[in-house]
């Protein structure tokens, strides 16, 4: 009987060993088990308490990426959950061995990644830094290219939007030591650009803006000062934001009081539609003698209700769960600028919007927190509340205040608009 008992014990232990580990990025305990002990108190490795309504962004990279992680999180707060891989990812060689751990089985929206500064580092046979000829590249250029292709192939399978960050320069404090050289950074960046361009992956060039300021922004010839970290965080967050946004419209500068029209759009991917009985008097305006006054869309001369909408030429947008509108506006006399959407089953208008203000303000409207009402687009009149609404395929989006204009004292003004959500790509139609 004893052998049978032993077999049962072995099977039980084996079954426990096969139990699925908690997801790395959603379990604090799992996260702390994976992050190296020497990194656990560092803020960039803090466990991320995610807002499930927001998109998920992953940063993969070495200590340079570690230095800008917190700054990127701060800049994208309320826009995305920003995670980083649970370690210093160092080289392409290390990441190839650990990529599945780094990805963690998450449905990523954007992955921003880099390897290079460790790959170019010269090491001797004992694994210590040493200039050539004693030292050899940790990962040779040919192997680096092959590793990078393999990593890109794996990252593409995530269906995330991918952004490659070029490797940052080597400054004089390190250059003189010989084991890291800026000419190697340039060579590795060049082959990386070829690989990423061929794969049609966005490139965030962090090398070019840093190079002329390297001695100012680098503390030791490789790592960044606080000022340098802030500059990188700004550049990285802007690159990520550009991947999360459906569109931004700034409009072109025009003479005052001209009816807004298609040729005034700065974004070539958008189609403008003026709507409602007052649509012909929706103007572009500005005050030439007011410093800092923008060129803006203005409803002041609309004798009747009005609306503006934008259609994207090549995609629709999924606003369910992650939809957000961000704009710079100024309303007066109880006007509230609201969001309108066309789902294909008719027009809707949000209950929430941006109210009047004394000056220009930047406001964000979380579309998941809005209630939506039917909108008679011919008269721009709000109708009944729509329950259990799915905004998974919005074709057009725009704005209205549901009121006619009343000159400068009773109107809505809009400087620019950004729309965030999950983009539904569709094929371009031939003209």
Coordinates of C-alpha atoms in Angstrom, one line a residue:
X1 CA 0.0 0.0 0.0
X2 CA 2.9 2.4 0.7
X3 CA 3.9 2.8 -3.0
X4 CA 0.3 3.8 -3.8
X5 CA 0.3 6.4 -1.1
X6 CA 3.6 7.8 -2.3
X7 CA 2.2 8.0 -5.8
X8 CA -0.8 10.0 -4.6
X9 CA 1.4 12.4 -2.7
X10 CA 3.6 13.0 -5.8
X11 CA 0.6 13.6 -8.0
X12 CA -0.9 16.1 -5.5
X13 CA 2.4 18.0 -5.4
X14 CA 2.7 18.0 -9.2
X15 CA -0.9 19.4 -9.6
X16 CA -0.1 22.2 -7.2
X17 CA 3.1 23.0 -9.1
X18 CA 1.0 23.3 -12.3
X19 CA -1.4 25.8 -10.7
X20 CA -1.5 29.0 -12.7
X21 CA 0.4 31.9 -11.2
X22 CA -1.5 35.1 -10.5
X23 CA -1.2 37.7 -13.4
X24 CA 2.0 39.6 -12.9
X25 CA 0.6 43.1 -13.4
X26 CA -2.7 42.7 -11.6
X27 CA -1.4 40.9 -8.4
X28 CA 0.7 42.9 -6.0
X29 CA 2.0 39.6 -4.5
X30 CA 3.0 38.2 -7.9
X31 CA 4.7 41.6 -8.8
X32 CA 6.8 41.6 -5.6
X33 CA 7.9 38.1 -6.2
X34 CA 9.3 38.9 -9.6
X35 CA 10.8 42.4 -9.1
X36 CA 14.5 42.1 -7.9
X37 CA 14.9 42.9 -4.2
X38 CA 17.2 45.8 -4.9
X39 CA 14.5 47.5 -7.1
X40 CA 11.5 47.0 -4.9
X41 CA 11.8 50.3 -3.0
X42 CA 12.3 52.3 -6.2
X43 CA 9.2 54.3 -7.3
X44 CA 9.4 53.1 -10.9
X45 CA 8.9 49.6 -9.7
X46 CA 5.9 50.4 -7.5
X47 CA 2.9 48.2 -8.1
X48 CA 0.4 50.0 -10.4
X49 CA -3.2 50.2 -9.1
X50 CA -4.8 50.2 -12.5
X51 CA -8.0 52.1 -13.6
X52 CA -9.7 49.4 -15.6
X53 CA -11.3 52.0 -17.8
X54 CA -8.0 53.3 -19.1
X55 CA -5.7 51.8 -21.8
X56 CA -2.6 49.8 -20.7
X57 CA 0.9 51.0 -21.6
X58 CA 4.1 49.0 -21.1
X59 CA 7.6 50.4 -20.9
X60 CA 10.4 48.0 -21.8
X61 CA 14.0 49.1 -21.5
X62 CA 17.1 49.5 -19.4
X63 CA 18.0 52.0 -16.6
X64 CA 17.4 54.9 -18.9
X65 CA 13.8 53.9 -19.2
X66 CA 13.7 53.3 -15.5
X67 CA 14.6 57.0 -15.0
X68 CA 11.7 58.3 -17.0
X69 CA 9.0 55.8 -15.9
X70 CA 7.6 57.9 -13.0
X71 CA 7.6 61.1 -15.1
X72 CA 5.7 59.3 -17.9
X73 CA 3.1 58.0 -15.4
X74 CA 2.6 61.5 -14.0
X75 CA 2.1 63.0 -17.5
X76 CA -0.3 60.3 -18.6
X77 CA -2.3 60.1 -15.3
X78 CA -6.0 59.8 -16.2
X79 CA -5.1 58.9 -19.8
X80 CA -3.4 55.5 -19.4
X81 CA -2.2 53.0 -16.9
X82 CA 1.6 53.1 -17.3
X83 CA 3.5 49.9 -16.3
X84 CA 7.1 49.0 -16.7
X85 CA 8.7 45.6 -17.1
X86 CA 9.5 44.2 -13.7
X87 CA 13.3 44.5 -14.1
X88 CA 16.1 46.4 -15.7
X89 CA 15.7 44.8 -19.2
X90 CA 19.3 45.6 -20.1
X91 CA 20.1 44.0 -23.5
X92 CA 18.3 42.3 -26.3
X93 CA 19.9 39.0 -25.1
X94 CA 18.4 39.3 -21.7
X95 CA 15.0 40.4 -23.0
X96 CA 14.8 37.5 -25.4
X97 CA 15.1 35.2 -22.5
X98 CA 12.5 37.1 -20.4
X99 CA 10.1 38.6 -22.9
X100 CA 7.1 36.4 -21.9
X101 CA 7.6 37.4 -18.2
X102 CA 7.8 41.1 -19.3
X103 CA 4.6 40.9 -21.4
X104 CA 2.7 39.1 -18.6
X105 CA -0.2 38.0 -20.7
X106 CA -1.7 41.5 -20.6
X107 CA -3.8 42.9 -23.5
X108 CA -1.5 45.9 -24.1
X109 CA -2.6 49.0 -25.9
X110 CA 0.8 50.5 -26.4
X111 CA 4.3 49.1 -25.9
X112 CA 7.2 51.6 -25.8
X113 CA 10.6 49.8 -26.0
X114 CA 14.3 50.1 -26.3
X115 CA 17.6 48.1 -26.1
X116 CA 21.0 49.3 -27.0
X117 CA 23.2 50.9 -24.3
X118 CA 24.0 47.4 -22.8
X119 CA 24.3 45.8 -26.2
X120 CA 27.1 48.2 -27.2
X121 CA 28.9 47.9 -23.9
X122 CA 32.4 46.3 -24.2
X123 CA 33.1 43.4 -21.8
X124 CA 36.2 41.3 -21.3
X125 CA 36.2 37.5 -20.9
X126 CA 35.4 37.8 -17.2
X127 CA 32.3 39.9 -18.0
X128 CA 33.8 43.2 -16.7
X129 CA 33.7 46.4 -18.7
X130 CA 36.8 47.0 -20.7
X131 CA 37.6 49.0 -23.8
X132 CA 38.6 47.2 -27.0
X133 CA 40.6 45.3 -28.0
X134 CA 40.3 43.5 -24.6
X135 CA 36.6 44.2 -24.5
X136 CA 34.0 43.0 -27.0
X137 CA 30.5 44.2 -27.5
X138 CA 28.1 42.5 -25.1
X139 CA 25.9 41.8 -28.2
X140 CA 27.5 42.3 -31.6
X141 CA 25.8 44.4 -34.2
X142 CA 24.8 41.4 -36.4
X143 CA 23.4 39.5 -33.3
X144 CA 21.7 42.7 -32.1
X145 CA 19.9 43.0 -35.5
X146 CA 18.8 39.4 -35.3
X147 CA 17.7 39.7 -31.7
X148 CA 15.8 42.9 -32.5
X149 CA 13.9 41.2 -35.3
X150 CA 12.9 38.4 -33.1
X151 CA 11.7 40.7 -30.4
X152 CA 9.7 42.8 -32.8
X153 CA 8.1 39.7 -34.2
X154 CA 7.0 38.7 -30.7
X155 CA 5.8 42.2 -29.8
X156 CA 3.7 42.5 -33.0
X157 CA 1.8 39.4 -31.9
X158 CA 0.4 41.4 -28.9
X159 CA -1.6 43.6 -31.4
X160 CA -0.4 46.6 -29.3
X161 CA 0.7 49.8 -31.0
X162 CA 4.4 49.7 -30.9
X163 CA 6.9 52.6 -30.4
X164 CA 10.6 52.1 -30.6
X165 CA 12.8 54.6 -28.7
X166 CA 16.2 55.1 -30.2
X167 CA 19.2 54.6 -27.8
X168 CA 20.4 57.8 -26.2
X169 CA 23.9 59.2 -26.7
X170 CA 27.1 58.5 -24.8
X171 CA 28.7 61.6 -23.3
X172 CA 32.3 62.5 -22.8
X173 CA 32.5 61.3 -19.2
X174 CA 31.9 57.7 -20.4
X175 CA 33.4 58.1 -23.9
X176 CA 36.8 58.6 -22.4
X177 CA 36.6 55.3 -20.6
X178 CA 36.4 53.5 -24.0
X179 CA 34.0 50.7 -23.1
X180 CA 30.9 52.6 -24.3
X181 CA 31.2 54.8 -27.4
X182 CA 28.8 57.1 -29.1
X183 CA 29.7 55.9 -32.6
X184 CA 28.5 52.5 -31.6
X185 CA 25.2 54.0 -30.4
X186 CA 24.8 55.7 -33.8
X187 CA 25.6 52.4 -35.6
X188 CA 23.1 50.4 -33.6
X189 CA 20.5 53.0 -33.9
X190 CA 20.9 53.0 -37.7
X191 CA 20.3 49.2 -38.0
X192 CA 17.4 49.5 -35.5
X193 CA 15.8 52.2 -37.6
X194 CA 16.0 50.0 -40.7
X195 CA 14.4 47.1 -38.9
X196 CA 11.6 49.2 -37.3
X197 CA 10.9 51.2 -40.5
X198 CA 10.6 48.0 -42.5
X199 CA 8.0 46.8 -39.9
X200 CA 6.2 50.2 -40.1
X201 CA 6.7 50.8 -36.3
X202 CA 6.7 54.3 -34.9
X203 CA 10.2 55.6 -33.9
X204 CA 10.6 57.9 -30.9
X205 CA 14.0 59.5 -31.7
X206 CA 15.5 60.2 -28.2
X207 CA 19.0 60.4 -29.6
X208 CA 18.8 63.6 -31.8
X209 CA 17.4 66.0 -29.2
X210 CA 19.8 64.8 -26.5
X211 CA 23.0 64.8 -28.6
X212 CA 23.6 68.5 -28.8
X213 CA 22.8 68.9 -25.0
X214 CA 24.5 65.7 -23.9
X215 CA 26.9 67.3 -21.4
X216 CA 24.1 69.2 -19.9
X217 CA 21.6 66.4 -19.7
X218 CA 23.8 63.4 -18.8
X219 CA 25.2 63.1 -15.3
X220 CA 27.8 60.5 -15.9
X221 CA 28.0 60.2 -19.7
X222 CA 25.1 57.7 -19.9
X223 CA 22.5 58.3 -17.2
X224 CA 20.4 61.5 -17.0
X225 CA 20.2 64.4 -14.6
X226 CA 16.8 65.4 -13.2
X227 CA 16.4 67.8 -16.0
X228 CA 17.3 65.2 -18.6
X229 CA 14.9 62.7 -17.0
X230 CA 12.1 65.3 -17.3
X231 CA 13.0 65.9 -20.9
X232 CA 12.8 62.2 -21.7
X233 CA 9.5 61.8 -19.8
X234 CA 8.0 64.6 -21.9
X235 CA 9.2 63.1 -25.2
X236 CA 8.1 59.5 -24.2
X237 CA 4.7 60.5 -22.9
X238 CA 4.0 62.6 -26.1
X239 CA 5.0 59.6 -28.2
X240 CA 2.6 57.3 -26.3
X241 CA -0.2 59.9 -26.2
X242 CA 0.0 60.1 -30.0
X243 CA -0.7 56.3 -30.2
X244 CA -3.7 56.5 -27.8
X245 CA -5.4 59.4 -29.5
X246 CA -8.0 58.9 -32.3
X247 CA -7.4 62.4 -33.5
X248 CA -6.5 66.0 -32.6
X249 CA -7.8 69.0 -34.4
X250 CA -6.1 72.4 -34.0
X251 CA -7.6 74.2 -37.0
X252 CA -5.6 76.5 -39.2
X253 CA -5.3 80.2 -38.6
X254 CA -7.9 82.2 -40.6
X255 CA -9.2 85.8 -40.8
X256 CA -11.9 86.5 -38.2
X257 CA -15.6 85.8 -38.7
X258 CA -15.3 83.4 -41.6
X259 CA -17.7 80.4 -41.6
X260 CA -15.7 77.3 -40.5
X261 CA -15.2 74.9 -43.4
X262 CA -13.2 71.8 -44.5
X263 CA -10.2 73.7 -45.6
X264 CA -9.7 75.1 -42.1
X265 CA -8.9 71.7 -40.7
X266 CA -5.3 71.0 -39.8
X267 CA -5.8 67.2 -39.7
X268 CA -6.0 65.8 -43.2
X269 CA -7.7 62.6 -42.0
X270 CA -10.8 64.4 -40.8
X271 CA -14.0 65.4 -42.7
X272 CA -15.9 68.4 -41.2
X273 CA -19.7 68.6 -41.1
X274 CA -21.7 71.6 -39.9
X275 CA -25.1 70.7 -38.6
X276 CA -28.3 72.2 -37.5
X277 CA -30.4 75.2 -38.6
X278 CA -27.7 77.7 -37.5
X279 CA -24.8 75.9 -39.2
X280 CA -24.0 78.5 -41.8
X281 CA -23.0 81.0 -39.1
X282 CA -20.5 78.9 -37.2
X283 CA -17.5 81.0 -37.5
X284 CA -13.7 81.0 -37.1
X285 CA -12.6 84.0 -35.0
X286 CA -9.8 85.6 -33.0
X287 CA -8.9 88.9 -31.5
X288 CA -5.9 90.3 -33.1
X289 CA -5.2 92.8 -30.4
X290 CA -5.6 90.3 -27.5
X291 CA -2.2 88.7 -26.6
X292 CA -2.4 84.9 -26.5
X293 CA -5.9 84.8 -27.9
X294 CA -6.2 81.7 -30.2
X295 CA -8.0 81.2 -33.5
X296 CA -11.2 79.5 -32.4
X297 CA -14.6 78.1 -33.5
X298 CA -17.3 80.5 -32.4
X299 CA -21.1 80.2 -32.1
X300 CA -21.8 83.9 -31.3
X301 CA -23.5 84.7 -34.6
X302 CA -25.5 81.5 -35.0
X303 CA -29.2 82.7 -35.1
X304 CA -30.4 79.2 -34.4
X305 CA -29.0 76.0 -32.8
X306 CA -25.9 74.5 -34.3
X307 CA -23.4 71.6 -34.1
X308 CA -20.0 70.6 -35.5
X309 CA -18.9 67.0 -36.2
X310 CA -15.8 65.2 -37.5
X311 CA -15.6 61.9 -39.3
X312 CA -12.3 60.1 -39.6
X313 CA -11.5 59.0 -43.2
X314 CA -9.9 55.6 -42.3
X315 CA -11.3 54.5 -38.9
X316 CA -14.1 54.6 -36.4
X317 CA -13.7 54.7 -32.6
X318 CA -14.6 52.4 -29.7
X319 CA -15.5 54.7 -26.8
X320 CA -16.9 52.0 -24.5
X321 CA -14.8 51.9 -21.4
X322 CA -12.0 54.2 -22.4
X323 CA -13.5 57.0 -24.3
X324 CA -12.5 60.6 -23.5
X325 CA -12.7 64.0 -25.1
X326 CA -10.2 66.7 -24.2
X327 CA -10.5 70.2 -25.4
X328 CA -9.7 73.9 -24.8
X329 CA -12.8 76.0 -24.6
X330 CA -14.5 79.1 -23.2
X331 CA -18.2 79.4 -22.8
X332 CA -20.4 82.3 -21.6
X333 CA -24.0 82.9 -20.4
X334 CA -24.7 79.4 -19.1
X335 CA -23.6 77.7 -22.3
X336 CA -22.4 74.1 -21.7
X337 CA -20.3 72.6 -24.5
X338 CA -21.4 68.9 -24.9
X339 CA -20.2 66.0 -26.9
X340 CA -22.2 64.6 -29.8
X341 CA -21.7 61.2 -31.4
X342 CA -23.1 59.3 -34.4
X343 CA -23.2 55.5 -33.8
X344 CA -24.8 54.7 -37.2
X345 CA -28.1 54.3 -35.4
X346 CA -28.6 58.0 -35.0
X347 CA -27.1 61.0 -33.1
X348 CA -26.6 61.2 -29.4
X349 CA -25.7 64.1 -27.1
X350 CA -24.0 63.8 -23.6
X351 CA -25.4 65.2 -20.4
X352 CA -22.0 66.3 -19.3
X353 CA -20.0 69.1 -20.8
X354 CA -17.8 72.1 -20.1
X355 CA -19.7 75.0 -18.5
X356 CA -19.0 78.7 -18.8
X357 CA -15.7 80.1 -17.6
X358 CA -14.0 83.5 -17.3
X359 CA -11.0 82.4 -19.3
X360 CA -9.9 79.6 -21.6
X361 CA -9.8 76.2 -19.8
X362 CA -8.6 72.7 -20.8
X363 CA -11.2 70.2 -19.8
X364 CA -11.5 66.4 -20.1
X365 CA -14.9 64.6 -20.4
X366 CA -14.9 60.9 -19.5
X367 CA -17.5 59.6 -21.9
X368 CA -18.1 56.4 -19.8
X369 CA -19.5 58.6 -17.1
X370 CA -21.9 60.4 -19.3
X371 CA -25.6 59.7 -19.8
X372 CA -26.6 59.9 -23.5
X373 CA -29.8 61.4 -25.0
X374 CA -31.2 61.1 -28.5
X375 CA -30.3 64.1 -30.6
X376 CA -32.5 65.4 -33.5
X377 CA -29.6 66.5 -35.6
X378 CA -31.9 68.5 -38.0
X379 CA -33.0 70.8 -35.2
X380 CA -30.2 70.0 -32.7
X381 CA -32.8 69.2 -30.0
X382 CA -32.2 66.8 -27.1
X383 CA -34.6 63.9 -26.9
X384 CA -35.1 60.9 -24.6
X385 CA -32.5 59.2 -22.5
X386 CA -30.9 56.1 -24.1
X387 CA -30.3 53.2 -21.7
X388 CA -27.8 50.3 -22.1
X389 CA -25.8 52.2 -24.7
X390 CA -22.8 50.7 -26.4
X391 CA -20.4 53.2 -28.0
X392 CA -18.2 50.5 -29.6
X393 CA -18.3 51.9 -33.2
X394 CA -18.7 55.6 -33.3
X395 CA -18.4 57.0 -36.8
X396 CA -18.6 60.8 -36.1
X397 CA -18.0 62.9 -33.0
X398 CA -18.3 66.6 -32.4
X399 CA -19.8 69.2 -30.1
X400 CA -22.7 71.6 -29.5
X401 CA -24.1 73.7 -26.7
X402 CA -27.8 73.1 -27.8
X403 CA -28.4 76.8 -28.0
X404 CA -28.3 79.6 -30.6
X405 CA -25.5 82.2 -30.3
X406 CA -25.9 85.6 -28.6
X407 CA -22.8 87.5 -29.7
X408 CA -19.7 87.5 -27.5
X409 CA -21.7 87.6 -24.3
X410 CA -23.7 84.4 -25.0
X411 CA -21.7 81.8 -27.0
X412 CA -19.3 78.9 -27.1
X413 CA -15.7 78.9 -28.2
X414 CA -13.4 76.0 -29.0
X415 CA -9.7 76.2 -29.6
X416 CA -8.7 72.5 -30.2
X417 CA -10.1 69.1 -29.5
X418 CA -8.6 65.6 -28.8
X419 CA -10.5 62.3 -28.8
X420 CA -9.2 59.2 -27.1
X421 CA -10.5 55.6 -27.3
X422 CA -9.8 52.3 -29.0
X423 CA -9.4 52.8 -32.7
X424 CA -11.3 50.5 -35.1
X425 CA -9.3 50.4 -38.3
X426 CA -11.1 50.1 -41.6
X427 CA -9.7 50.0 -45.1
X428 CA -9.3 53.2 -47.0
X429 CA -11.8 53.7 -49.8
X430 CA -10.6 54.7 -53.2
X431 CA -11.9 58.0 -54.5

